[in-house]
Short mmCIF file of C-alpha atoms (C1' of nucleotides) in Angstrom, two decimals:
data_model
loop_
_atom_site.label_atom_id
_atom_site.label_comp_id
_atom_site.label_asym_id
_atom_site.label_seq_id
_atom_site.Cartn_x
_atom_site.Cartn_y
_atom_site.Cartn_z
CA MET A 30 0.00 0.00 0.00
CA GLY A 31 1.09 3.52 -0.73
CA ASP A 32 1.80 6.14 1.92
CA ARG A 33 -1.58 7.85 2.08
CA PRO A 34 -3.34 7.00 5.32
CA SER A 35 -6.53 8.87 4.46
CA TYR A 36 -6.79 7.22 1.08
CA ASP A 37 -6.14 3.77 2.54
CA ARG A 38 -8.64 4.19 5.33
CA LYS A 39 -11.37 5.30 2.97
CA LEU A 40 -10.63 2.49 0.53
CA LEU A 41 -10.90 -0.07 3.31
CA GLN A 42 -14.19 1.43 4.39
CA ILE A 43 -15.45 1.19 0.82
CA LEU A 44 -14.39 -2.44 0.70
CA ARG A 45 -16.30 -3.19 3.90
CA ASP A 46 -19.45 -1.44 2.70
CA ALA A 47 -19.22 -3.04 -0.71
CA ALA A 48 -18.83 -6.44 0.91
CA GLY A 49 -22.05 -5.79 2.78
CA VAL A 50 -23.91 -4.97 -0.42
CA PHE A 51 -22.39 -7.90 -2.30
CA ALA A 52 -23.22 -10.24 0.56
CA GLU A 53 -26.82 -9.12 0.71
CA LYS A 54 -27.74 -8.90 -2.98
CA GLY A 55 -25.06 -10.96 -4.66
CA TYR A 56 -22.37 -9.52 -6.91
CA HIS A 57 -24.30 -9.32 -10.15
CA ARG A 58 -27.53 -8.01 -8.68
CA ALA A 59 -25.66 -5.36 -6.70
CA SER A 60 -25.14 -2.22 -8.73
CA ILE A 61 -22.44 0.37 -8.39
CA ARG A 62 -25.28 2.72 -7.55
CA ASP A 63 -26.14 0.50 -4.57
CA ILE A 64 -22.56 0.70 -3.43
CA SER A 65 -22.57 4.44 -3.98
CA ALA A 66 -25.57 4.66 -1.66
CA ALA A 67 -24.00 2.40 0.95
CA THR A 68 -20.70 4.27 0.99
CA ASP A 69 -22.01 7.84 0.62
CA VAL A 70 -19.63 8.29 -2.26
CA SER A 71 -20.95 9.47 -5.60
CA LEU A 72 -21.29 7.00 -8.44
CA SER A 73 -18.35 8.39 -10.38
CA GLY A 74 -16.41 9.18 -7.24
CA LEU A 75 -16.06 5.50 -6.54
CA TYR A 76 -14.04 5.02 -9.68
CA TYR A 77 -11.24 6.97 -8.08
CA TYR A 78 -10.71 3.94 -5.80
CA PHE A 79 -11.15 1.15 -8.31
CA SER A 80 -11.23 0.94 -12.06
CA SER A 81 -14.07 -1.50 -12.56
CA LYS A 82 -16.74 -3.38 -10.68
CA GLU A 83 -14.79 -6.58 -11.15
CA GLU A 84 -11.70 -5.01 -9.63
CA LEU A 85 -13.78 -3.91 -6.67
CA LEU A 86 -14.86 -7.51 -6.10
CA PHE A 87 -11.25 -8.60 -6.42
CA LEU A 88 -10.12 -6.03 -3.87
CA VAL A 89 -12.81 -7.15 -1.45
CA GLN A 90 -11.89 -10.81 -1.81
CA ASN A 91 -8.15 -10.30 -1.87
CA HIS A 92 -8.03 -8.08 1.18
CA CYS A 93 -10.30 -10.43 3.11
CA PHE A 94 -8.37 -13.52 2.14
CA GLY A 95 -5.06 -11.77 2.70
CA THR A 96 -5.73 -10.95 6.32
CA LEU A 97 -7.15 -14.43 6.91
CA LEU A 98 -3.96 -15.99 5.58
CA ALA A 99 -1.68 -13.54 7.36
CA ARG A 100 -3.20 -14.37 10.73
CA LEU A 101 -3.05 -18.07 9.96
CA GLU A 102 0.62 -18.07 9.03
CA GLU A 103 1.46 -16.11 12.13
CA ASP A 104 -0.32 -18.62 14.36
CA LEU A 105 0.99 -21.66 12.50
CA GLY A 106 4.51 -20.55 13.27
CA GLN A 107 4.00 -21.51 16.89
CA THR A 108 4.09 -25.26 16.48
CA THR A 109 4.87 -28.13 14.15
CA ASP A 110 2.56 -30.65 15.79
CA PRO A 111 -0.04 -31.52 13.14
CA ALA A 112 -2.93 -31.92 15.58
CA ALA A 113 -2.23 -28.54 17.12
CA ARG A 114 -1.83 -27.05 13.65
CA LEU A 115 -5.21 -28.39 12.59
CA ARG A 116 -6.80 -26.81 15.63
CA ILE A 117 -5.15 -23.53 14.72
CA VAL A 118 -6.52 -23.74 11.20
CA VAL A 119 -10.06 -24.40 12.40
CA ARG A 120 -9.87 -21.76 15.10
CA ASN A 121 -8.50 -19.13 12.76
CA HIS A 122 -10.96 -19.91 10.00
CA LEU A 123 -14.01 -19.95 12.25
CA HIS A 124 -13.10 -16.86 14.23
CA PHE A 125 -12.35 -14.88 11.13
CA PHE A 126 -15.42 -16.24 9.39
CA LEU A 127 -17.82 -15.31 12.18
CA ASP A 128 -16.17 -11.93 12.73
CA ASN A 129 -16.22 -11.04 9.04
CA MET A 130 -19.19 -12.98 7.77
CA GLU A 131 -20.10 -10.59 4.99
CA GLU A 132 -16.65 -10.55 3.47
CA MET A 133 -16.28 -14.30 3.84
CA LYS A 134 -19.66 -14.89 2.27
CA VAL A 135 -18.53 -12.86 -0.72
CA LEU A 136 -15.28 -14.82 -0.83
CA SER A 137 -17.11 -18.13 -0.68
CA HIS A 138 -20.20 -17.37 -2.68
CA GLU A 139 -18.79 -15.30 -5.53
CA ALA A 140 -15.88 -17.64 -6.09
CA ASP A 141 -16.09 -18.05 -9.84
CA VAL A 142 -17.21 -14.67 -11.12
CA LEU A 143 -13.71 -13.24 -11.37
CA THR A 144 -11.87 -13.68 -14.66
CA GLY A 145 -8.34 -13.45 -15.96
CA LYS A 146 -5.59 -12.28 -13.64
CA TYR A 147 -8.01 -11.51 -10.83
CA ARG A 148 -9.33 -15.05 -10.89
CA GLU A 149 -5.86 -16.55 -11.06
CA THR A 150 -4.63 -14.63 -8.04
CA ILE A 151 -7.52 -15.64 -5.82
CA GLN A 152 -7.49 -19.22 -6.98
CA ARG A 153 -3.77 -19.51 -6.39
CA ARG A 154 -4.20 -18.35 -2.81
CA LYS A 155 -7.12 -20.65 -2.25
CA ARG A 156 -5.20 -23.60 -3.60
CA SER A 157 -2.26 -22.72 -1.37
CA TYR A 158 -4.60 -22.54 1.62
CA ALA A 159 -6.15 -25.91 0.74
CA ASP A 160 -2.69 -27.39 0.24
CA THR A 161 -1.67 -26.29 3.70
CA VAL A 162 -4.64 -28.04 5.25
CA HIS A 163 -4.12 -31.03 3.00
CA GLY A 164 -0.54 -31.25 4.23
CA ILE A 165 -1.54 -31.12 7.87
CA LEU A 166 -4.12 -33.83 7.32
CA SER A 167 -1.62 -36.02 5.49
CA GLU A 168 0.60 -35.93 8.60
CA LEU A 169 -2.33 -36.81 10.84
CA ARG A 170 -3.79 -39.47 8.63
CA PRO A 171 -3.85 -42.97 10.07
CA ALA A 172 -2.80 -45.87 7.87
CA ASP A 173 -5.61 -46.76 5.51
CA GLY A 174 -7.28 -43.53 6.56
CA PRO A 175 -9.81 -41.44 4.70
CA ASP A 176 -9.27 -40.06 1.24
CA LEU A 177 -7.29 -36.88 1.84
CA ARG A 178 -8.84 -34.75 -0.86
CA THR A 179 -12.34 -35.66 0.20
CA ALA A 180 -11.54 -35.07 3.87
CA THR A 181 -9.92 -31.70 3.18
CA PHE A 182 -12.90 -30.39 1.29
CA ALA A 183 -15.30 -31.94 3.77
CA LEU A 184 -13.65 -29.82 6.44
CA PHE A 185 -13.86 -26.71 4.29
CA GLY A 186 -17.44 -27.56 3.49
CA MET A 187 -18.37 -27.74 7.17
CA MET A 188 -16.78 -24.37 7.78
CA ASN A 189 -17.67 -22.44 4.65
CA TRP A 190 -21.29 -23.55 4.62
CA ILE A 191 -21.82 -21.64 7.84
CA TYR A 192 -22.79 -18.43 6.11
CA THR A 193 -25.94 -20.11 4.81
CA TRP A 194 -27.39 -20.91 8.23
CA TYR A 195 -25.54 -19.15 11.03
CA ASN A 196 -27.59 -16.94 13.30
CA PRO A 197 -25.55 -15.15 15.96
CA ASP A 198 -28.52 -14.97 18.32
CA ARG A 199 -29.24 -18.65 18.09
CA ASP A 200 -26.02 -20.46 17.35
CA LEU A 201 -22.77 -21.21 19.10
CA ARG A 202 -20.00 -18.70 19.47
CA ALA A 203 -16.72 -19.11 17.66
CA GLU A 204 -14.94 -20.95 20.51
CA GLU A 205 -17.77 -23.44 20.93
CA MET A 206 -18.11 -23.91 17.21
CA GLU A 207 -14.39 -24.57 17.05
CA GLU A 208 -14.77 -27.36 19.64
CA GLU A 209 -17.80 -28.87 17.92
CA LEU A 210 -16.42 -28.94 14.42
CA LEU A 211 -12.96 -30.02 15.47
CA HIS A 212 -14.47 -32.82 17.56
CA LEU A 213 -16.71 -33.90 14.70
CA PHE A 214 -14.01 -33.83 12.08
CA LEU A 215 -11.02 -35.10 14.02
CA ASN A 216 -12.74 -38.13 15.54
CA GLY A 217 -14.14 -39.04 12.18
CA PHE A 218 -10.80 -38.53 10.50
CA LEU A 219 -8.81 -40.52 13.03
CA ALA A 220 -11.31 -43.30 13.62
CA PRO A 221 -10.08 -46.69 12.41
CA ARG A 222 -11.84 -47.97 9.36
CA ASN A 223 -13.52 -51.30 9.68
CA ARG A 224 -13.23 -52.13 6.08
CA ARG A 225 -15.01 -54.80 4.09
CA SER A 226 -17.25 -56.75 6.40
CA ASP A 227 -16.35 -60.02 4.68
CA GLY A 228 -13.25 -60.22 6.84
CA GLU A 229 -14.55 -61.88 10.02
CA GLY A 230 -11.56 -60.65 12.03
CA GLY A 231 -13.70 -58.10 13.79
CA ASP A 232 -11.04 -57.04 16.26
CA SER A 233 -12.21 -53.62 17.26
CA ALA A 234 -15.47 -53.17 15.41
CA PRO A 235 -18.49 -53.20 17.67
CA MET A 236 -21.04 -55.54 16.23
CA GLU A 237 -23.89 -53.16 16.87
CA HIS A 238 -22.58 -50.90 14.13
CA SER A 239 -23.28 -53.38 11.42
CA SER A 240 -26.36 -51.65 10.12
CA ILE A 241 -24.29 -48.57 9.49
CA TRP A 242 -21.01 -49.94 8.28
CA ARG A 243 -22.40 -52.37 5.80
CA SER A 244 -24.07 -51.12 2.72
CA GLY A 245 -27.35 -52.64 1.82
CA MET B 12 -48.99 -31.93 -13.77
CA GLY B 13 -51.59 -31.67 -16.47
CA ASP B 14 -52.18 -34.34 -19.06
CA ARG B 15 -50.00 -33.08 -21.88
CA PRO B 16 -47.00 -35.36 -22.29
CA SER B 17 -45.38 -33.28 -25.04
CA TYR B 18 -45.73 -30.08 -23.04
CA ASP B 19 -44.37 -31.71 -19.90
CA ARG B 20 -41.44 -33.29 -21.68
CA LYS B 21 -40.42 -30.03 -23.29
CA LEU B 22 -40.80 -28.10 -20.07
CA LEU B 23 -38.56 -30.57 -18.27
CA GLN B 24 -35.99 -30.25 -21.04
CA ILE B 25 -36.13 -26.47 -20.69
CA LEU B 26 -35.62 -26.81 -16.94
CA ARG B 27 -32.56 -29.00 -17.50
CA ASP B 28 -31.04 -26.64 -20.05
CA ALA B 29 -31.82 -23.61 -17.92
CA ALA B 30 -30.20 -25.30 -14.94
CA GLY B 31 -27.07 -25.74 -17.02
CA VAL B 32 -26.98 -22.06 -17.91
CA PHE B 33 -27.77 -20.95 -14.36
CA ALA B 34 -25.11 -23.29 -12.99
CA GLU B 35 -22.47 -21.99 -15.36
CA LYS B 36 -23.09 -18.24 -15.27
CA GLY B 37 -25.16 -17.79 -12.14
CA TYR B 38 -28.79 -16.76 -12.12
CA HIS B 39 -28.39 -13.01 -12.46
CA ARG B 40 -25.68 -13.08 -15.05
CA ALA B 41 -27.61 -15.58 -17.15
CA SER B 42 -30.03 -13.89 -19.50
CA ILE B 43 -33.24 -15.25 -20.95
CA ARG B 44 -31.46 -14.90 -24.26
CA ASP B 45 -28.79 -17.29 -23.05
CA ILE B 46 -31.49 -19.77 -22.12
CA SER B 47 -33.17 -19.23 -25.46
CA ALA B 48 -29.92 -20.17 -27.16
CA ALA B 49 -29.39 -23.20 -24.94
CA THR B 50 -32.90 -24.53 -25.44
CA ASP B 51 -33.38 -23.63 -29.12
CA VAL B 52 -36.59 -21.91 -28.19
CA SER B 53 -37.14 -18.32 -29.18
CA LEU B 54 -36.90 -15.60 -26.59
CA SER B 55 -40.62 -14.97 -26.46
CA GLY B 56 -41.46 -18.62 -27.00
CA LEU B 57 -39.98 -19.42 -23.63
CA TYR B 58 -42.62 -17.33 -21.91
CA TYR B 59 -45.19 -19.90 -22.93
CA TYR B 60 -43.59 -22.22 -20.37
CA PHE B 61 -43.02 -19.78 -17.56
CA SER B 62 -44.22 -16.30 -16.77
CA SER B 63 -41.01 -14.74 -15.52
CA LYS B 64 -37.33 -15.43 -15.07
CA GLU B 65 -37.88 -15.80 -11.35
CA GLU B 66 -40.57 -18.41 -11.92
CA LEU B 67 -38.17 -20.30 -14.17
CA LEU B 68 -35.64 -20.42 -11.36
CA PHE B 69 -38.36 -21.56 -9.00
CA LEU B 70 -39.42 -24.33 -11.37
CA VAL B 71 -35.84 -25.51 -11.71
CA GLN B 72 -35.28 -25.57 -7.97
CA ASN B 73 -38.67 -26.99 -7.07
CA HIS B 74 -38.54 -29.83 -9.56
CA CYS B 75 -35.00 -30.71 -8.55
CA PHE B 76 -35.76 -30.61 -4.86
CA GLY B 77 -39.04 -32.43 -5.36
CA THR B 78 -37.50 -35.49 -6.95
CA LEU B 79 -34.70 -35.49 -4.37
CA LEU B 80 -37.26 -35.54 -1.56
CA ALA B 81 -39.52 -38.06 -3.30
CA ARG B 82 -36.68 -40.55 -3.62
CA LEU B 83 -35.64 -39.94 -0.07
CA GLU B 84 -39.09 -40.54 1.41
CA GLU B 85 -39.45 -43.70 -0.60
CA ASP B 86 -36.15 -45.08 0.70
CA LEU B 87 -36.74 -43.91 4.25
CA GLY B 88 -39.89 -46.00 4.35
CA GLN B 89 -37.79 -49.12 4.45
CA THR B 90 -36.55 -48.80 8.00
CA THR B 91 -36.94 -47.00 11.29
CA ASP B 92 -33.40 -47.62 12.53
CA PRO B 93 -31.84 -44.18 12.81
CA ALA B 94 -28.37 -45.31 11.78
CA ALA B 95 -29.70 -46.95 8.66
CA ARG B 96 -31.84 -43.91 7.99
CA LEU B 97 -28.83 -41.62 8.22
CA ARG B 98 -27.02 -43.76 5.70
CA ILE B 99 -30.03 -43.55 3.42
CA VAL B 100 -30.05 -39.76 3.70
CA VAL B 101 -26.35 -39.48 2.85
CA ARG B 102 -26.57 -42.01 0.04
CA ASN B 103 -29.61 -40.38 -1.51
CA HIS B 104 -28.21 -36.87 -1.21
CA LEU B 105 -24.81 -37.74 -2.65
CA HIS B 106 -26.08 -39.89 -5.47
CA PHE B 107 -28.62 -37.32 -6.51
CA PHE B 108 -26.11 -34.53 -6.09
CA LEU B 109 -23.46 -36.13 -8.26
CA ASP B 110 -25.99 -37.26 -10.87
CA ASN B 111 -27.62 -33.84 -11.10
CA MET B 112 -24.80 -31.53 -10.19
CA GLU B 113 -25.99 -28.59 -12.26
CA GLU B 114 -29.47 -28.55 -10.79
CA MET B 115 -28.14 -29.07 -7.28
CA LYS B 116 -25.61 -26.31 -7.72
CA VAL B 117 -28.46 -23.98 -8.66
CA LEU B 118 -30.47 -25.18 -5.68
CA SER B 119 -27.55 -24.63 -3.32
CA HIS B 120 -25.96 -21.57 -4.83
CA GLU B 121 -29.00 -19.47 -5.74
CA ALA B 122 -30.73 -20.15 -2.45
CA ASP B 123 -31.74 -16.62 -1.55
CA VAL B 124 -32.59 -14.96 -4.83
CA LEU B 125 -36.21 -16.09 -4.84
CA THR B 126 -38.76 -13.80 -3.20
CA GLY B 127 -42.29 -13.99 -1.91
CA LYS B 128 -44.26 -17.19 -2.39
CA TYR B 129 -41.51 -18.80 -4.44
CA ARG B 130 -39.01 -18.26 -1.66
CA GLU B 131 -41.41 -19.50 1.00
CA THR B 132 -42.13 -22.73 -0.81
CA ILE B 133 -38.49 -23.66 -1.30
CA GLN B 134 -37.50 -22.61 2.19
CA ARG B 135 -40.34 -24.64 3.70
CA ARG B 136 -39.15 -27.76 1.88
CA LYS B 137 -35.56 -27.13 2.86
CA ARG B 138 -36.51 -26.68 6.47
CA SER B 139 -38.53 -29.88 6.35
CA TYR B 140 -35.54 -31.71 4.86
CA ALA B 141 -33.23 -30.33 7.53
CA ASP B 142 -35.75 -31.23 10.22
CA THR B 143 -35.81 -34.81 9.00
CA VAL B 144 -32.03 -35.07 9.29
CA HIS B 145 -32.10 -33.23 12.59
CA GLY B 146 -34.62 -35.78 13.89
CA ILE B 147 -32.51 -38.73 12.81
CA LEU B 148 -29.45 -37.23 14.46
CA SER B 149 -31.35 -36.57 17.66
CA GLU B 150 -32.15 -40.29 17.88
CA LEU B 151 -28.53 -41.18 17.28
CA ARG B 152 -27.04 -38.60 19.54
CA PRO B 153 -25.09 -39.92 22.51
CA ALA B 154 -25.64 -38.34 25.90
CA ASP B 155 -23.70 -35.08 26.11
CA GLY B 156 -23.22 -35.35 22.35
CA PRO B 157 -22.56 -32.63 19.82
CA ASP B 158 -24.84 -29.66 19.32
CA LEU B 159 -27.53 -30.96 17.00
CA ARG B 160 -28.05 -27.87 14.92
CA THR B 161 -24.34 -27.46 14.33
CA ALA B 162 -23.94 -31.14 13.49
CA THR B 163 -26.88 -31.13 11.09
CA PHE B 164 -25.56 -28.21 9.12
CA ALA B 165 -22.03 -29.54 9.27
CA LEU B 166 -23.29 -32.63 7.50
CA PHE B 167 -25.13 -30.56 4.92
CA GLY B 168 -22.04 -28.41 4.53
CA MET B 169 -19.87 -31.42 3.77
CA MET B 170 -22.31 -32.58 1.14
CA ASN B 171 -23.46 -29.34 -0.43
CA TRP B 172 -19.97 -27.90 -0.71
CA ILE B 173 -19.12 -30.63 -3.18
CA TYR B 174 -20.19 -28.63 -6.20
CA THR B 175 -17.34 -26.22 -5.58
CA TRP B 176 -14.57 -28.79 -5.92
CA TYR B 177 -15.83 -32.08 -7.32
CA ASN B 178 -14.13 -33.35 -10.46
CA PRO B 179 -15.61 -36.59 -11.79
CA ASP B 180 -12.33 -37.59 -13.43
CA ARG B 181 -10.35 -37.12 -10.25
CA ASP B 182 -12.62 -37.71 -7.30
CA LEU B 183 -14.44 -40.61 -5.74
CA ARG B 184 -17.65 -42.03 -7.09
CA ALA B 185 -20.90 -41.67 -5.25
CA GLU B 186 -20.66 -44.99 -3.39
CA GLU B 187 -17.13 -44.28 -2.18
CA MET B 188 -17.99 -40.73 -1.26
CA GLU B 189 -20.92 -42.06 0.72
CA GLU B 190 -18.56 -44.29 2.71
CA GLU B 191 -16.02 -41.54 3.29
CA LEU B 192 -18.41 -38.86 4.44
CA LEU B 193 -20.52 -41.22 6.52
CA HIS B 194 -17.38 -42.54 8.19
CA LEU B 195 -16.10 -39.03 8.84
CA PHE B 196 -19.35 -37.70 10.17
CA LEU B 197 -20.64 -40.65 12.13
CA ASN B 198 -17.44 -41.37 14.03
CA GLY B 199 -17.16 -37.73 14.90
CA PHE B 200 -20.79 -37.52 15.89
CA LEU B 201 -20.72 -40.63 18.07
CA ALA B 202 -17.30 -40.16 19.63
CA PRO B 203 -17.33 -39.48 23.36
CA ARG B 204 -16.80 -35.85 24.17
CA ASN B 205 -14.63 -35.62 27.23
CA ARG B 206 -11.47 -36.63 25.42
CA ARG B 207 -9.29 -33.71 24.38
CA SER B 208 -9.15 -33.92 20.64
CA ASP B 209 -5.78 -32.20 20.30
CA GLY B 210 -4.05 -34.30 22.92
CA GLU B 211 -2.77 -37.82 22.51
CA GLY B 212 -5.22 -40.05 24.30
CA GLY B 213 -3.42 -43.16 23.17
CA ASP B 214 -6.38 -45.48 23.31
CA SER B 215 -8.58 -45.85 20.31
CA ALA B 216 -11.98 -44.32 20.64
CA PRO B 217 -14.54 -46.65 19.07
CA MET B 218 -14.71 -49.13 21.95
CA GLU B 219 -16.62 -46.63 24.03
CA HIS B 220 -19.36 -46.57 21.46
CA SER B 221 -20.77 -49.95 22.30
CA SER B 222 -22.76 -48.84 25.30
CA ILE B 223 -24.63 -46.35 23.20
CA TRP B 224 -25.58 -48.97 20.71
CA ARG B 225 -26.81 -51.63 23.07
CA SER B 226 -30.42 -50.61 22.98
CA GLY B 227 -30.60 -50.84 19.15
"C1'" DT C 7 -2.60 35.47 -4.93
"C1'" DT C 8 -1.60 31.94 -8.15
"C1'" DG C 9 -0.85 27.22 -9.53
"C1'" DC C 10 -1.11 22.54 -8.81
"C1'" DC C 11 -3.02 18.14 -7.73
"C1'" DG C 12 -5.54 14.69 -5.17
"C1'" DA C 13 -10.30 13.95 -4.45
"C1'" DT C 14 -14.98 14.32 -5.83
"C1'" DC C 15 -19.04 15.06 -8.50
"C1'" DG C 16 -23.30 15.54 -12.13
"C1'" DA C 17 -24.61 14.25 -16.34
"C1'" DA C 18 -24.57 11.61 -19.97
"C1'" DC C 19 -23.65 7.48 -23.32
"C1'" DG C 20 -24.04 2.99 -25.19
"C1'" DC C 21 -25.56 -1.26 -24.16
"C1'" DT C 22 -28.10 -5.22 -22.12
"C1'" DT C 23 -31.85 -6.65 -19.64
"C1'" DG C 24 -36.70 -8.73 -18.68
"C1'" DT C 25 -40.94 -8.49 -20.49
"C1'" DA C 26 -45.28 -7.19 -23.46
"C1'" DC C 27 -47.68 -7.51 -27.64
"C1'" DG C 28 -49.50 -8.78 -31.97
"C1'" DG C 29 -49.01 -11.98 -35.20
"C1'" DT C 30 -48.18 -16.73 -37.28
"C1'" DT C 31 -47.93 -21.82 -37.65
"C1'" DC C 32 -49.46 -26.27 -36.50
"C1'" DC C 33 -53.06 -29.66 -35.74
"C1'" DG C 34 -56.98 -32.40 -34.12
"C1'" DG C 35 -62.08 -32.18 -34.11
"C1'" DT C 36 -66.21 -31.34 -36.66
"C1'" DA D 15 -62.99 -26.85 -45.55
"C1'" DC D 16 -62.86 -24.57 -41.43
"C1'" DC D 17 -62.29 -23.37 -36.80
"C1'" DG D 18 -60.20 -22.85 -32.14
"C1'" DG D 19 -56.71 -23.19 -29.29
"C1'" DA D 20 -52.02 -24.70 -28.25
"C1'" DA D 21 -47.39 -23.65 -29.51
"C1'" DC D 22 -44.31 -20.46 -31.04
"C1'" DC D 23 -42.07 -16.34 -32.89
"C1'" DG D 24 -40.03 -11.18 -34.31
"C1'" DT D 25 -39.96 -6.90 -32.67
"C1'" DA D 26 -40.01 -3.21 -29.67
"C1'" DC D 27 -39.58 -0.75 -25.31
"C1'" DA D 28 -38.63 1.15 -20.89
"C1'" DA D 29 -35.58 0.53 -17.23
"C1'" DG D 30 -31.30 -0.26 -15.36
"C1'" DC D 31 -26.55 -1.25 -16.05
"C1'" DG D 32 -21.16 -0.09 -15.96
"C1'" DT D 33 -18.39 3.28 -17.36
"C1'" DT D 34 -16.64 7.89 -19.17
"C1'" DC D 35 -15.74 12.73 -19.17
"C1'" DG D 36 -15.26 17.35 -18.16
"C1'" DA D 37 -15.87 20.29 -14.38
"C1'" DT D 38 -15.26 21.56 -9.54
"C1'" DC D 39 -13.67 21.69 -4.74
"C1'" DG D 40 -10.12 22.13 -1.01
"C1'" DG D 41 -5.75 22.49 0.82
"C1'" DC D 42 -0.83 23.17 0.33
"C1'" DA D 43 3.47 25.19 -1.89
"C1'" DA D 44 5.51 29.10 -4.29
#
DNA sequence: TTGCCGATCGAACGCTTGTACGGTTCCGGT
DNA sequence: ACCGGAACCGTACAAGCGTTCGATCGGCAA
């Protein structure tokens, strides 16, 4: 960023307001005039801060994702233990998500409207983020454990779906949600797999589970 | 539906084609002209089959959701065992999702663009679907188990997020995905809670499950 | 004061959008 | 042969869209 504190502050405020409009109406249905109304900046005045509507969406997404990743990398530096690192990922993601739900909804929901260089930049960061989680899970994975790609995106699915149902008055706070989702995911991920029921070995598989573990 | 097989068949084809366009470009960015091109029906000719773009989206979503729920209720009639019923829910959802990814993407992604009666109808069905799953989970839930609302939507999140990453050439087929996600979710859902999930307990968890299952 | 420049604005332009309307084609029943 | 309605189409229009452009404001340096 350049050395113009007033400019930077106002741009960030525009990004926040624009995220609110995008989150409520969706990118395409939201007009620059809506954003002009939300920001109290004239229609043409906005174009001093971005050069196109698409760039505005990019700035919203990139700034949001950037601070999410910056906080994550800072916290991940504290430990190399994969279980602790997974907790850090979930904690960071959920806290940031619930604290910046509008921005994160835009980041999640308007994922494939960007084109060209904008799209590439965001997708590269997302892939890097997913790779980080994938790497942590590959260290945690028990022998014959779950499919890593499926598990990684299942975890992201749990977390990113939140914007469709979360109600701050009704639902858990970030710390509790962190416990719930980490408990759900980690126990499922680490649980031994009682594979093919044809093997009668049945060492650790409780018989009562049969209706679940067998297909039919 | 009325008794006009040709009309019905063509309408269903229009709904499929429209779902493809909506899935690719998003509802708002997709124009009726795009749908006209995709269906080989003239711009004004389309309005013989629906009265507005919003109604078209409603028809796409309602038909898609309707057949998903119809299949589910049929399969759920086979058993009252909650574990088996959960498997049926996951199997039905995933199979239908992967077989009709475009429609399901529209149903998931364009959830809050409908208004008025259209919106009410879809939301009522979605709530009923979620309530069904919520009910099954409440029967399965161990004492001091996970928060039911969070767990329900975590499961939906795992499944509905799929459209953002699934690649049929690269990823698991429906049956395998069913095993993976059910394993992940169910072991997490049933695992006893007191154990610290980031620590190293040493013992393997699933033994403690048996007491929960005895009543089955 | 004058001159400059970052910041801001009102007004317009060209284009796309969803939809309305009047007309035309097809076809089974009489 | 003729009719009525279902099925379908070409055209037009008003509204809204993103973006541009020239003008203006305010504060600081000369």
